[in-house]
Amino acid sequence: MTSTVPVDAAHEVGAPDHRPPLVRIRGLDKHYGPTQVLHSVDLDVFAGEVVAIVGPSGSGKSTLCRCINRLDSTTAGSIVVDGAPLPEEGSELRRLRAEVGMVFQSFNLFAHLTVVQNLMLAPVKVRGIRLEEARERAYGLLERVGLADKAYAYPRHLSGGQQQRVAIARALAMEPKLLLFDEPTSALDPEMVREVLGVMTQLALDGMTMIVVTHEMGFARQVADRVVFMDGGRILRTAPPEEFFTAPGHPRAEAFLATLPGV
Amino acid sequence: MDAITSHPDVFGHGLLMSLQISACTFVLAAAIGLLLAVCRISPVRPLRLFAAVYVSTVRSVPLLVLLALFVFGLPEIGLVYSLFWTVVTAMALYWAAFLCETVRAGVRAVPVGQTEAARALGMTFGQVLGSVIVPQALRCTVQPMASLLIAVVLNSSLAAAVGVTQELTGQTVLLDQQYAQPLVTFGAAAVCYVLITLAIGRTAAVLDRRLAVLR
Ligand SMILES: Nc1ncnc2c1ncn2[C@@H]1O[C@H](COP(=O)(O)OP(=O)(O)OP(=O)(O)O)[C@@H](O)[C@H]1O
Ligand SMILES: [Mg+2]
């Protein structure tokens, strides 16, 4: 089995694919107290696909992303990851989280650990990998994100872009099946945005399955296989990027794109 | 002056005993306090409740009353062990309540993103706590911990009131009874306490600078 989905199949929304999706979300509802922030969300993500989630602020993009590894709980609906329904809690849930990497807007590197320790902690504690092996792998990953020389630095001594690349490497250290990105470049200066997007683009080319909440339309256009547009807690449109950006297909999406510079 | 100069050993022993009481108390209080703090932030409701009730109860009893309760009350129900350890137990149980709250404040100061990142990696509650939260929480509680340690040392003098005459204040009282020079004897004792306090403060400042997690 190859790890990449044929681009054409991925471009078909809800394409008749003979393989089950890696992530299947059906009828997902989410409430915060009395307010409903996700309304009956359906989404399939196939192995090797890059899905960009875009939409105005407060539309529920982060919430959807966080529901996929249950950092946020859901009210109704189902999420199936790699054939198994998302467990409620306990060791099953932890196993799932170990296989679904997450990259946050604010990096969230462990502040009291060096870069290499950040990359080793979970593999050693959660996967039970030997220290030496974990260290070896950590160096390899740092090489991959261009930060081999920062192995013994503390997060606070790194630039935002460097921290985010370390955060990506930390997620990769668990050898995840799926990576979730919640606005990974929104806290960064333009210069650093480019270096982080560069790493993410390379990951996409390597066949990693990625769900990326982003305001970087250039990235969505060039790297994503599909763009998902959300507003008011609903998915209003799912389309291949070319199609979405030329014919948004929904008045709200049109209005949203009109607010963005240079799209 | 000879109240002090002719009895350096008595004074020295008193100081040593005070430090022993303080050290044992603090170590035991740290262990209990940490456990309480874990209960206080655990996802298990009864544990949270227990810790909360413990803290608010123990904190509202004066230490001297608690000491008397242990030293004079426990034998009444047939529980007798060495005076030293009875005093240490009472003090440790008392200070544990404060320690718990200090640790909890430290835990609160750890950004929620740290916990989320750890959970997202599949770590258990215990692993998140032990490998991420507590190490960071302790780093930002160095100064309040030092204040607590100082309080533990200074209040170890209350042991004299329940019969531990071998500690510094107890020894000072005895010397004072012999020589009737309160200015000298208690003055010297005060200097000792001040020196200990200064030493703790200094150490904490250095440690704090070393460990501070700047963000
Ligand atoms: N902890 C919370 N408690 C209550 N409401 C919340 C909470 N978190 C998010 N919300 C609400 O849920 C809705 C969706 O929020 P979410 O963060 O998912 O939006 P978003 O699309 O990621 O926005 P942004 O682009 O600003 O990050 C918003 O209306 C927000 O106010
Ligand atoms: Mg968001």
mmCIF file with all atom_site columns, N, CA and C and ligand atoms in Angstrom, chain A residues 32 35 37 55-64 105 182-183 213 215, ligand 1:
data_model
loop_
_atom_site.group_PDB
_atom_site.id
_atom_site.type_symbol
_atom_site.label_atom_id
_atom_site.label_alt_id
_atom_site.label_comp_id
_atom_site.label_asym_id
_atom_site.label_entity_id
_atom_site.label_seq_id
_atom_site.pdbx_PDB_ins_code
_atom_site.Cartn_x
_atom_site.Cartn_y
_atom_site.Cartn_z
_atom_site.occupancy
_atom_site.B_iso_or_equiv
_atom_site.pdbx_formal_charge
_atom_site.auth_seq_id
_atom_site.auth_comp_id
_atom_site.auth_asym_id
_atom_site.auth_atom_id
_atom_site.pdbx_PDB_model_num
ATOM   1  N N   . TYR A 1 32  ? -20.213 24.704 24.115 1.00 0.00 ? 32  TYR A N   1
ATOM   2  C CA  . TYR A 1 32  ? -19.581 25.256 25.313 1.00 0.00 ? 32  TYR A CA  1
ATOM   3  C C   . TYR A 1 32  ? -20.728 25.804 26.140 1.00 0.00 ? 32  TYR A C   1
ATOM   4  N N   . THR A 1 35  ? -23.860 27.497 24.368 1.00 0.00 ? 35  THR A N   1
ATOM   5  C CA  . THR A 1 35  ? -23.587 27.865 22.976 1.00 0.00 ? 35  THR A CA  1
ATOM   6  C C   . THR A 1 35  ? -23.011 26.698 22.193 1.00 0.00 ? 35  THR A C   1
ATOM   7  N N   . VAL A 1 37  ? -20.873 25.404 19.232 1.00 0.00 ? 37  VAL A N   1
ATOM   8  C CA  . VAL A 1 37  ? -19.790 25.950 18.413 1.00 0.00 ? 37  VAL A CA  1
ATOM   9  C C   . VAL A 1 37  ? -19.472 25.062 17.206 1.00 0.00 ? 37  VAL A C   1
ATOM   10 N N   . GLY A 1 55  ? -11.269 29.890 7.460  1.00 0.00 ? 55  GLY A N   1
ATOM   11 C CA  . GLY A 1 55  ? -12.535 30.514 7.846  1.00 0.00 ? 55  GLY A CA  1
ATOM   12 C C   . GLY A 1 55  ? -12.292 31.665 8.793  1.00 0.00 ? 55  GLY A C   1
ATOM   13 N N   . PRO A 1 56  ? -13.313 32.484 8.972  1.00 0.00 ? 56  PRO A N   1
ATOM   14 C CA  . PRO A 1 56  ? -13.149 33.654 9.842  1.00 0.00 ? 56  PRO A CA  1
ATOM   15 C C   . PRO A 1 56  ? -12.908 33.261 11.305 1.00 0.00 ? 56  PRO A C   1
ATOM   16 N N   . SER A 1 57  ? -12.453 34.225 12.083 1.00 0.00 ? 57  SER A N   1
ATOM   17 C CA  . SER A 1 57  ? -12.183 33.992 13.500 1.00 0.00 ? 57  SER A CA  1
ATOM   18 C C   . SER A 1 57  ? -13.460 33.569 14.226 1.00 0.00 ? 57  SER A C   1
ATOM   19 N N   . GLY A 1 58  ? -13.315 32.599 15.104 1.00 0.00 ? 58  GLY A N   1
ATOM   20 C CA  . GLY A 1 58  ? -14.467 32.152 15.888 1.00 0.00 ? 58  GLY A CA  1
ATOM   21 C C   . GLY A 1 58  ? -15.369 31.168 15.166 1.00 0.00 ? 58  GLY A C   1
ATOM   22 N N   . SER A 1 59  ? -14.934 30.700 13.991 1.00 0.00 ? 59  SER A N   1
ATOM   23 C CA  . SER A 1 59  ? -15.801 29.816 13.208 1.00 0.00 ? 59  SER A CA  1
ATOM   24 C C   . SER A 1 59  ? -15.734 28.363 13.684 1.00 0.00 ? 59  SER A C   1
ATOM   25 N N   . GLY A 1 60  ? -14.827 28.068 14.606 1.00 0.00 ? 60  GLY A N   1
ATOM   26 C CA  . GLY A 1 60  ? -14.769 26.720 15.161 1.00 0.00 ? 60  GLY A CA  1
ATOM   27 C C   . GLY A 1 60  ? -13.653 25.854 14.604 1.00 0.00 ? 60  GLY A C   1
ATOM   28 N N   . LYS A 1 61  ? -12.699 26.463 13.919 1.00 0.00 ? 61  LYS A N   1
ATOM   29 C CA  . LYS A 1 61  ? -11.603 25.698 13.306 1.00 0.00 ? 61  LYS A CA  1
ATOM   30 C C   . LYS A 1 61  ? -10.745 25.020 14.373 1.00 0.00 ? 61  LYS A C   1
ATOM   31 N N   . SER A 1 62  ? -10.336 25.810 15.365 1.00 0.00 ? 62  SER A N   1
ATOM   32 C CA  . SER A 1 62  ? -9.499  25.242 16.427 1.00 0.00 ? 62  SER A CA  1
ATOM   33 C C   . SER A 1 62  ? -10.254 24.146 17.162 1.00 0.00 ? 62  SER A C   1
ATOM   34 N N   . THR A 1 63  ? -11.507 24.418 17.451 1.00 0.00 ? 63  THR A N   1
ATOM   35 C CA  . THR A 1 63  ? -12.311 23.458 18.197 1.00 0.00 ? 63  THR A CA  1
ATOM   36 C C   . THR A 1 63  ? -12.378 22.130 17.458 1.00 0.00 ? 63  THR A C   1
ATOM   37 N N   . LEU A 1 64  ? -12.630 22.178 16.160 1.00 0.00 ? 64  LEU A N   1
ATOM   38 C CA  . LEU A 1 64  ? -12.704 20.948 15.367 1.00 0.00 ? 64  LEU A CA  1
ATOM   39 C C   . LEU A 1 64  ? -11.384 20.193 15.450 1.00 0.00 ? 64  LEU A C   1
ATOM   40 N N   . GLN A 1 105 ? -0.443  26.844 17.962 1.00 0.00 ? 105 GLN A N   1
ATOM   41 C CA  . GLN A 1 105 ? -0.090  28.206 17.567 1.00 0.00 ? 105 GLN A CA  1
ATOM   42 C C   . GLN A 1 105 ? 1.027   28.761 18.457 1.00 0.00 ? 105 GLN A C   1
ATOM   43 N N   . ASP A 1 182 ? -2.772  23.714 14.431 1.00 0.00 ? 182 ASP A N   1
ATOM   44 C CA  . ASP A 1 182 ? -3.728  24.769 14.718 1.00 0.00 ? 182 ASP A CA  1
ATOM   45 C C   . ASP A 1 182 ? -3.036  26.122 14.562 1.00 0.00 ? 182 ASP A C   1
ATOM   46 N N   . GLU A 1 183 ? -3.206  26.716 13.408 1.00 0.00 ? 183 GLU A N   1
ATOM   47 C CA  . GLU A 1 183 ? -2.590  28.009 13.098 1.00 0.00 ? 183 GLU A CA  1
ATOM   48 C C   . GLU A 1 183 ? -1.117  28.043 13.493 1.00 0.00 ? 183 GLU A C   1
ATOM   49 N N   . VAL A 1 213 ? -5.176  24.015 10.208 1.00 0.00 ? 213 VAL A N   1
ATOM   50 C CA  . VAL A 1 213 ? -5.958  25.242 10.356 1.00 0.00 ? 213 VAL A CA  1
ATOM   51 C C   . VAL A 1 213 ? -5.014  26.382 10.046 1.00 0.00 ? 213 VAL A C   1
ATOM   52 N N   . HIS A 1 215 ? -4.335  30.564 8.197  1.00 0.00 ? 215 HIS A N   1
ATOM   53 C CA  . HIS A 1 215 ? -4.725  31.785 7.514  1.00 0.00 ? 215 HIS A CA  1
ATOM   54 C C   . HIS A 1 215 ? -3.789  32.042 6.339  1.00 0.00 ? 215 HIS A C   1
HETATM 55 N N1  . LIG C 2 .   ? -13.266 27.433 26.296 1.00 0.00 ? 1   LIG C N1  1
HETATM 56 C C1  . LIG C 2 .   ? -14.286 28.023 25.656 1.00 0.00 ? 1   LIG C C1  1
HETATM 57 N N2  . LIG C 2 .   ? -15.396 28.386 26.325 1.00 0.00 ? 1   LIG C N2  1
HETATM 58 C C2  . LIG C 2 .   ? -16.437 28.964 25.693 1.00 0.00 ? 1   LIG C C2  1
HETATM 59 N N3  . LIG C 2 .   ? -16.460 29.235 24.394 1.00 0.00 ? 1   LIG C N3  1
HETATM 60 C C3  . LIG C 2 .   ? -15.376 28.923 23.662 1.00 0.00 ? 1   LIG C C3  1
HETATM 61 C C4  . LIG C 2 .   ? -14.233 28.294 24.252 1.00 0.00 ? 1   LIG C C4  1
HETATM 62 N N4  . LIG C 2 .   ? -13.317 28.104 23.288 1.00 0.00 ? 1   LIG C N4  1
HETATM 63 C C5  . LIG C 2 .   ? -13.850 28.577 22.152 1.00 0.00 ? 1   LIG C C5  1
HETATM 64 N N5  . LIG C 2 .   ? -15.079 29.059 22.367 1.00 0.00 ? 1   LIG C N5  1
HETATM 65 C C6  . LIG C 2 .   ? -15.973 29.634 21.351 1.00 0.00 ? 1   LIG C C6  1
HETATM 66 O O1  . LIG C 2 .   ? -16.145 28.688 20.334 1.00 0.00 ? 1   LIG C O1  1
HETATM 67 C C7  . LIG C 2 .   ? -16.188 29.325 19.070 1.00 0.00 ? 1   LIG C C7  1
HETATM 68 C C8  . LIG C 2 .   ? -15.187 28.691 18.144 1.00 0.00 ? 1   LIG C C8  1
HETATM 69 O O2  . LIG C 2 .   ? -13.908 28.952 18.623 1.00 0.00 ? 1   LIG C O2  1
HETATM 70 P P1  . LIG C 2 .   ? -12.581 28.479 17.894 1.00 0.00 ? 1   LIG C P1  1
HETATM 71 O O3  . LIG C 2 .   ? -11.432 28.837 18.760 1.00 0.00 ? 1   LIG C O3  1
HETATM 72 O O4  . LIG C 2 .   ? -12.715 27.063 17.503 1.00 0.00 ? 1   LIG C O4  1
HETATM 73 O O5  . LIG C 2 .   ? -12.570 29.390 16.599 1.00 0.00 ? 1   LIG C O5  1
HETATM 74 P P2  . LIG C 2 .   ? -11.460 29.533 15.493 1.00 0.00 ? 1   LIG C P2  1
HETATM 75 O O6  . LIG C 2 .   ? -12.132 29.304 14.196 1.00 0.00 ? 1   LIG C O6  1
HETATM 76 O O7  . LIG C 2 .   ? -10.304 28.694 15.813 1.00 0.00 ? 1   LIG C O7  1
HETATM 77 O O8  . LIG C 2 .   ? -11.083 31.077 15.584 1.00 0.00 ? 1   LIG C O8  1
HETATM 78 P P3  . LIG C 2 .   ? -9.655  31.782 15.428 1.00 0.00 ? 1   LIG C P3  1
HETATM 79 O O9  . LIG C 2 .   ? -9.402  31.936 13.962 1.00 0.00 ? 1   LIG C O9  1
HETATM 80 O O10 . LIG C 2 .   ? -9.851  33.096 16.092 1.00 0.00 ? 1   LIG C O10 1
HETATM 81 O O11 . LIG C 2 .   ? -8.648  30.937 16.115 1.00 0.00 ? 1   LIG C O11 1
HETATM 82 C C9  . LIG C 2 .   ? -15.959 30.793 19.295 1.00 0.00 ? 1   LIG C C9  1
HETATM 83 O O12 . LIG C 2 .   ? -17.205 31.445 19.224 1.00 0.00 ? 1   LIG C O12 1
HETATM 84 C C10 . LIG C 2 .   ? -15.386 30.851 20.684 1.00 0.00 ? 1   LIG C C10 1
HETATM 85 O O13 . LIG C 2 .   ? -15.829 32.036 21.320 1.00 0.00 ? 1   LIG C O13 1
#
